[in-house]
Amino acid sequence: KNMSRVGEKHGISVSPTLTADAGYKNINEIDLANVSIGSTLLLYPGTYEVGRVDLDGISVVGLGQRDAVILANTVLANSSANVVMFENVTFVGNSAVTASTARGLFVESGTPATTTVKIRNCDFIASDFGIDNQGLVRLDISYSDFSRVDRAIRSNSVVAANVRYSYLNASANAFFTGANATLKAVTVVASQSG
């Protein structure tokens, strides 16, 4: 139930339907406090209601097409202090909250500045903000699609965000909205909007 091999990938396998390779049906079933920093969670296609998780130093990788692995209502706990990576998944916001607070990925206030959240080849849909960063984390985003959310990033952070090779929407706030008056450093490179 701990480790499995899928193709060339090694990690803890999760599937909405239990299989011989996947002993967990959701991320929240895993005792993440006992998962080693540097570990990878491999998600089979399906929809996962994530909620609040502590992924300290853990990578979450979707298997197959990124639109086949859906993470709904994902909240990164403020106890995450190391690099957290999401790759090849689609984030879906919470339609039950108001449009001004709906977000695909929410980073809790109090998340330390030592944390970097890496987003690789991800899609963000059905929310106002793709990422709502209320912690002090650094965001490192590449090859991701924010065209189906109003704004890619809302941040209360004074730490940098880098967006590379990604697709943004055509709104005035396409890539960034500050949640307070503090200046933020956001770099957008080789990305498209509109």
PDB file of C-alpha atoms in Angstrom:
ATOM      1  CA  LYS A   1       0.000   0.000   0.000  1.00  0.00           C
ATOM      2  CA  ASN A   2       2.993   2.306   0.181  1.00  0.00           C
ATOM      3  CA  MET A   3       5.019   2.364  -3.011  1.00  0.00           C
ATOM      4  CA  SER A   4       4.189   1.270  -6.550  1.00  0.00           C
ATOM      5  CA  ARG A   5       5.644   1.656  -9.990  1.00  0.00           C
ATOM      6  CA  VAL A   6       3.621   3.018 -12.900  1.00  0.00           C
ATOM      7  CA  GLY A   7       5.596   3.046 -16.133  1.00  0.00           C
ATOM      8  CA  GLU A   8       8.820   4.851 -15.266  1.00  0.00           C
ATOM      9  CA  LYS A   9       7.292   6.712 -12.313  1.00  0.00           C
ATOM     10  CA  HIS A  10       7.724   5.614  -8.703  1.00  0.00           C
ATOM     11  CA  GLY A  11       5.621   6.843  -5.827  1.00  0.00           C
ATOM     12  CA  ILE A  12       2.520   6.439  -3.689  1.00  0.00           C
ATOM     13  CA  SER A  13      -0.344   5.636  -6.064  1.00  0.00           C
ATOM     14  CA  VAL A  14      -3.858   7.022  -5.581  1.00  0.00           C
ATOM     15  CA  SER A  15      -6.971   6.188  -7.622  1.00  0.00           C
ATOM     16  CA  PRO A  16     -10.679   7.033  -7.134  1.00  0.00           C
ATOM     17  CA  THR A  17     -11.246   3.281  -7.476  1.00  0.00           C
ATOM     18  CA  LEU A  18      -8.841   1.038  -5.627  1.00  0.00           C
ATOM     19  CA  THR A  19      -6.626  -1.006  -7.927  1.00  0.00           C
ATOM     20  CA  ALA A  20      -3.753  -3.444  -7.532  1.00  0.00           C
ATOM     21  CA  ASP A  21      -1.403  -0.471  -8.029  1.00  0.00           C
ATOM     22  CA  ALA A  22      -3.267   2.107  -5.938  1.00  0.00           C
ATOM     23  CA  GLY A  23      -4.114   1.410  -2.312  1.00  0.00           C
ATOM     24  CA  TYR A  24      -5.641   4.838  -1.603  1.00  0.00           C
ATOM     25  CA  LYS A  25      -8.783   6.460  -2.999  1.00  0.00           C
ATOM     26  CA  ASN A  26      -7.901  10.032  -2.040  1.00  0.00           C
ATOM     27  CA  ILE A  27      -4.910  12.080  -0.924  1.00  0.00           C
ATOM     28  CA  ASN A  28      -6.552  12.606   2.474  1.00  0.00           C
ATOM     29  CA  GLU A  29      -6.444   8.860   3.206  1.00  0.00           C
ATOM     30  CA  ILE A  30      -2.637   8.951   3.275  1.00  0.00           C
ATOM     31  CA  ASP A  31      -0.872   9.694   6.553  1.00  0.00           C
ATOM     32  CA  LEU A  32       1.093  12.572   4.993  1.00  0.00           C
ATOM     33  CA  ALA A  33       2.966  13.284   8.241  1.00  0.00           C
ATOM     34  CA  ASN A  34       4.791   9.987   7.694  1.00  0.00           C
ATOM     35  CA  VAL A  35       5.545  10.519   4.001  1.00  0.00           C
ATOM     36  CA  SER A  36       9.185  11.433   3.396  1.00  0.00           C
ATOM     37  CA  ILE A  37      10.189  14.788   1.956  1.00  0.00           C
ATOM     38  CA  GLY A  38      10.920  14.240  -1.734  1.00  0.00           C
ATOM     39  CA  SER A  39       8.145  11.642  -2.157  1.00  0.00           C
ATOM     40  CA  THR A  40       5.703  11.660  -5.073  1.00  0.00           C
ATOM     41  CA  LEU A  41       1.956  10.981  -5.045  1.00  0.00           C
ATOM     42  CA  LEU A  42       0.889   9.503  -8.389  1.00  0.00           C
ATOM     43  CA  LEU A  43      -2.771  10.227  -9.157  1.00  0.00           C
ATOM     44  CA  TYR A  44      -4.708   8.056 -11.576  1.00  0.00           C
ATOM     45  CA  PRO A  45      -7.394   9.787 -13.696  1.00  0.00           C
ATOM     46  CA  GLY A  46     -10.440  10.857 -11.706  1.00  0.00           C
ATOM     47  CA  THR A  47     -11.761  13.633  -9.483  1.00  0.00           C
ATOM     48  CA  TYR A  48     -10.303  14.126  -6.018  1.00  0.00           C
ATOM     49  CA  GLU A  49     -12.007  16.291  -3.364  1.00  0.00           C
ATOM     50  CA  VAL A  50      -8.782  17.370  -1.686  1.00  0.00           C
ATOM     51  CA  GLY A  51      -9.560  19.962   0.993  1.00  0.00           C
ATOM     52  CA  ARG A  52      -6.775  20.959   3.420  1.00  0.00           C
ATOM     53  CA  VAL A  53      -3.533  18.990   3.007  1.00  0.00           C
ATOM     54  CA  ASP A  54       0.009  19.251   4.326  1.00  0.00           C
ATOM     55  CA  LEU A  55       2.215  18.352   1.367  1.00  0.00           C
ATOM     56  CA  ASP A  56       5.486  19.429   2.932  1.00  0.00           C
ATOM     57  CA  GLY A  57       8.186  18.533   0.392  1.00  0.00           C
ATOM     58  CA  ILE A  58       5.836  16.249  -1.581  1.00  0.00           C
ATOM     59  CA  SER A  59       5.102  16.231  -5.327  1.00  0.00           C
ATOM     60  CA  VAL A  60       1.628  15.495  -6.701  1.00  0.00           C
ATOM     61  CA  VAL A  61       1.734  14.154 -10.279  1.00  0.00           C
ATOM     62  CA  GLY A  62      -1.268  13.280 -12.444  1.00  0.00           C
ATOM     63  CA  LEU A  63      -1.003  10.257 -14.729  1.00  0.00           C
ATOM     64  CA  GLY A  64      -2.389  10.595 -18.269  1.00  0.00           C
ATOM     65  CA  GLN A  65      -3.821  13.836 -19.645  1.00  0.00           C
ATOM     66  CA  ARG A  66      -3.879  16.769 -17.214  1.00  0.00           C
ATOM     67  CA  ASP A  67      -7.632  17.276 -17.711  1.00  0.00           C
ATOM     68  CA  ALA A  68      -8.207  13.668 -16.587  1.00  0.00           C
ATOM     69  CA  VAL A  69      -6.884  14.283 -13.053  1.00  0.00           C
ATOM     70  CA  ILE A  70      -9.078  16.849 -11.250  1.00  0.00           C
ATOM     71  CA  LEU A  71      -8.163  18.344  -7.861  1.00  0.00           C
ATOM     72  CA  ALA A  72     -11.172  20.098  -6.320  1.00  0.00           C
ATOM     73  CA  ASN A  73     -10.971  22.642  -3.494  1.00  0.00           C
ATOM     74  CA  THR A  74      -7.272  22.215  -2.751  1.00  0.00           C
ATOM     75  CA  VAL A  75      -5.932  24.043   0.321  1.00  0.00           C
ATOM     76  CA  LEU A  76      -2.198  23.903   1.028  1.00  0.00           C
ATOM     77  CA  ALA A  77      -1.758  23.844   4.820  1.00  0.00           C
ATOM     78  CA  ASN A  78       0.427  26.478   6.450  1.00  0.00           C
ATOM     79  CA  SER A  79       2.720  23.797   7.869  1.00  0.00           C
ATOM     80  CA  SER A  80       4.315  23.146   4.453  1.00  0.00           C
ATOM     81  CA  ALA A  81       7.864  24.529   4.605  1.00  0.00           C
ATOM     82  CA  ASN A  82       9.648  22.782   1.715  1.00  0.00           C
ATOM     83  CA  VAL A  83       9.148  22.652  -2.056  1.00  0.00           C
ATOM     84  CA  VAL A  84       5.693  21.400  -3.023  1.00  0.00           C
ATOM     85  CA  MET A  85       5.054  20.511  -6.666  1.00  0.00           C
ATOM     86  CA  PHE A  86       1.880  19.907  -8.633  1.00  0.00           C
ATOM     87  CA  GLU A  87       2.307  18.502 -12.124  1.00  0.00           C
ATOM     88  CA  ASN A  88      -0.110  17.446 -14.850  1.00  0.00           C
ATOM     89  CA  VAL A  89      -3.383  18.076 -12.968  1.00  0.00           C
ATOM     90  CA  THR A  90      -6.424  20.355 -13.281  1.00  0.00           C
ATOM     91  CA  PHE A  91      -7.479  22.513 -10.337  1.00  0.00           C
ATOM     92  CA  VAL A  92     -11.191  23.234  -9.932  1.00  0.00           C
ATOM     93  CA  GLY A  93     -12.482  25.953  -7.633  1.00  0.00           C
ATOM     94  CA  ASN A  94     -15.306  25.748  -5.132  1.00  0.00           C
ATOM     95  CA  SER A  95     -18.560  26.844  -6.720  1.00  0.00           C
ATOM     96  CA  ALA A  96     -20.154  26.982  -3.247  1.00  0.00           C
ATOM     97  CA  VAL A  97     -18.125  30.053  -2.277  1.00  0.00           C
ATOM     98  CA  THR A  98     -18.635  33.498  -3.741  1.00  0.00           C
ATOM     99  CA  ALA A  99     -16.932  34.357  -7.014  1.00  0.00           C
ATOM    100  CA  SER A 100     -14.584  36.767  -5.268  1.00  0.00           C
ATOM    101  CA  THR A 101     -13.163  33.995  -3.075  1.00  0.00           C
ATOM    102  CA  ALA A 102     -13.363  30.989  -5.395  1.00  0.00           C
ATOM    103  CA  ARG A 103      -9.906  29.604  -6.158  1.00  0.00           C
ATOM    104  CA  GLY A 104      -8.383  26.482  -7.646  1.00  0.00           C
ATOM    105  CA  LEU A 105      -5.453  26.316  -5.208  1.00  0.00           C
ATOM    106  CA  PHE A 106      -5.485  28.163  -1.880  1.00  0.00           C
ATOM    107  CA  VAL A 107      -2.253  28.658   0.097  1.00  0.00           C
ATOM    108  CA  GLU A 108      -3.044  29.327   3.754  1.00  0.00           C
ATOM    109  CA  SER A 109      -1.886  32.393   5.618  1.00  0.00           C
ATOM    110  CA  GLY A 110       1.164  31.636   7.720  1.00  0.00           C
ATOM    111  CA  THR A 111       2.808  29.352   5.147  1.00  0.00           C
ATOM    112  CA  PRO A 112       6.519  30.210   5.562  1.00  0.00           C
ATOM    113  CA  ALA A 113       8.680  32.078   3.063  1.00  0.00           C
ATOM    114  CA  THR A 114      10.915  29.018   2.785  1.00  0.00           C
ATOM    115  CA  THR A 115       8.187  27.273   0.796  1.00  0.00           C
ATOM    116  CA  THR A 116       8.201  27.189  -3.004  1.00  0.00           C
ATOM    117  CA  VAL A 117       5.100  25.910  -4.792  1.00  0.00           C
ATOM    118  CA  LYS A 118       5.909  24.644  -8.275  1.00  0.00           C
ATOM    119  CA  ILE A 119       3.100  24.327 -10.794  1.00  0.00           C
ATOM    120  CA  ARG A 120       3.981  22.387 -13.974  1.00  0.00           C
ATOM    121  CA  ASN A 121       1.655  21.622 -16.877  1.00  0.00           C
ATOM    122  CA  CYS A 122      -1.523  22.341 -14.875  1.00  0.00           C
ATOM    123  CA  ASP A 123      -4.927  23.706 -15.831  1.00  0.00           C
ATOM    124  CA  PHE A 124      -7.126  25.974 -13.691  1.00  0.00           C
ATOM    125  CA  ILE A 125     -10.891  26.124 -14.248  1.00  0.00           C
ATOM    126  CA  ALA A 126     -14.172  27.205 -12.631  1.00  0.00           C
ATOM    127  CA  SER A 127     -12.796  29.764 -10.194  1.00  0.00           C
ATOM    128  CA  ASP A 128     -12.108  33.482  -9.886  1.00  0.00           C
ATOM    129  CA  PHE A 129      -8.455  32.989  -8.928  1.00  0.00           C
ATOM    130  CA  GLY A 130      -6.297  30.150 -10.193  1.00  0.00           C
ATOM    131  CA  ILE A 131      -4.018  30.448  -7.157  1.00  0.00           C
ATOM    132  CA  ASP A 132      -4.869  32.435  -4.026  1.00  0.00           C
ATOM    133  CA  ASN A 133      -1.556  32.805  -2.178  1.00  0.00           C
ATOM    134  CA  GLN A 134      -2.222  34.091   1.327  1.00  0.00           C
ATOM    135  CA  GLY A 135       1.039  32.659   2.663  1.00  0.00           C
ATOM    136  CA  LEU A 136       4.561  33.875   1.979  1.00  0.00           C
ATOM    137  CA  VAL A 137       5.387  31.194  -0.585  1.00  0.00           C
ATOM    138  CA  ARG A 138       7.290  31.637  -3.817  1.00  0.00           C
ATOM    139  CA  LEU A 139       5.307  30.553  -6.873  1.00  0.00           C
ATOM    140  CA  ASP A 140       7.112  28.961  -9.799  1.00  0.00           C
ATOM    141  CA  ILE A 141       4.649  28.303 -12.641  1.00  0.00           C
ATOM    142  CA  SER A 142       5.333  26.900 -16.094  1.00  0.00           C
ATOM    143  CA  TYR A 143       3.423  25.363 -19.006  1.00  0.00           C
ATOM    144  CA  SER A 144       0.073  25.962 -17.310  1.00  0.00           C
ATOM    145  CA  ASP A 145      -3.310  27.230 -18.510  1.00  0.00           C
ATOM    146  CA  PHE A 146      -5.164  29.950 -16.598  1.00  0.00           C
ATOM    147  CA  SER A 147      -7.376  30.981 -19.527  1.00  0.00           C
ATOM    148  CA  ARG A 148     -10.559  29.647 -17.884  1.00  0.00           C
ATOM    149  CA  VAL A 149     -10.208  31.637 -14.634  1.00  0.00           C
ATOM    150  CA  ASP A 150     -10.529  35.398 -14.232  1.00  0.00           C
ATOM    151  CA  ARG A 151      -7.098  35.925 -12.649  1.00  0.00           C
ATOM    152  CA  ALA A 152      -4.119  33.585 -12.478  1.00  0.00           C
ATOM    153  CA  ILE A 153      -2.768  34.702  -9.077  1.00  0.00           C
ATOM    154  CA  ARG A 154      -4.063  36.675  -6.118  1.00  0.00           C
ATOM    155  CA  SER A 155      -1.367  37.165  -3.542  1.00  0.00           C
ATOM    156  CA  ASN A 156      -0.913  38.571  -0.084  1.00  0.00           C
ATOM    157  CA  SER A 157       2.731  37.602  -0.335  1.00  0.00           C
ATOM    158  CA  VAL A 158       5.764  39.842  -0.639  1.00  0.00           C
ATOM    159  CA  VAL A 159       7.684  36.980  -2.225  1.00  0.00           C
ATOM    160  CA  ALA A 160       8.184  36.480  -5.968  1.00  0.00           C
ATOM    161  CA  ALA A 161       6.055  34.663  -8.515  1.00  0.00           C
ATOM    162  CA  ASN A 162       7.473  33.503 -11.826  1.00  0.00           C
ATOM    163  CA  VAL A 163       5.135  32.566 -14.674  1.00  0.00           C
ATOM    164  CA  ARG A 164       6.718  31.023 -17.766  1.00  0.00           C
ATOM    165  CA  TYR A 165       5.337  29.536 -20.974  1.00  0.00           C
ATOM    166  CA  SER A 166       1.759  29.687 -19.730  1.00  0.00           C
ATOM    167  CA  TYR A 167      -1.586  30.778 -21.130  1.00  0.00           C
ATOM    168  CA  LEU A 168      -3.514  33.524 -19.296  1.00  0.00           C
ATOM    169  CA  ASN A 169      -6.933  35.027 -19.978  1.00  0.00           C
ATOM    170  CA  ALA A 170      -7.654  38.420 -21.536  1.00  0.00           C
ATOM    171  CA  SER A 171      -8.905  40.300 -18.448  1.00  0.00           C
ATOM    172  CA  ALA A 172      -7.160  43.398 -17.100  1.00  0.00           C
ATOM    173  CA  ASN A 173      -5.949  41.366 -14.111  1.00  0.00           C
ATOM    174  CA  ALA A 174      -4.997  38.342 -16.199  1.00  0.00           C
ATOM    175  CA  PHE A 175      -1.854  37.349 -14.369  1.00  0.00           C
ATOM    176  CA  PHE A 176      -1.870  39.016 -10.953  1.00  0.00           C
ATOM    177  CA  THR A 177      -3.993  40.807  -8.353  1.00  0.00           C
ATOM    178  CA  GLY A 178      -2.511  42.063  -5.097  1.00  0.00           C
ATOM    179  CA  ALA A 179      -4.576  41.307  -1.992  1.00  0.00           C
ATOM    180  CA  ASN A 180      -3.070  44.238  -0.099  1.00  0.00           C
ATOM    181  CA  ALA A 181      -1.034  47.375  -0.818  1.00  0.00           C
ATOM    182  CA  THR A 182       2.366  45.696  -0.412  1.00  0.00           C
ATOM    183  CA  LEU A 183       4.402  45.543  -3.622  1.00  0.00           C
ATOM    184  CA  LYS A 184       4.872  42.113  -5.149  1.00  0.00           C
ATOM    185  CA  ALA A 185       7.463  40.857  -7.630  1.00  0.00           C
ATOM    186  CA  VAL A 186       5.839  38.962 -10.499  1.00  0.00           C
ATOM    187  CA  THR A 187       7.758  37.985 -13.595  1.00  0.00           C
ATOM    188  CA  VAL A 188       5.880  36.805 -16.683  1.00  0.00           C
ATOM    189  CA  VAL A 189       8.044  35.349 -19.466  1.00  0.00           C
ATOM    190  CA  ALA A 190       7.041  33.983 -22.873  1.00  0.00           C
ATOM    191  CA  SER A 191       3.380  33.620 -21.893  1.00  0.00           C
ATOM    192  CA  GLN A 192       0.229  34.484 -23.817  1.00  0.00           C
ATOM    193  CA  SER A 193      -2.902  36.378 -22.792  1.00  0.00           C
ATOM    194  CA  GLY A 194      -6.127  36.723 -24.732  1.00  0.00           C
TER     195      GLY A 194
END
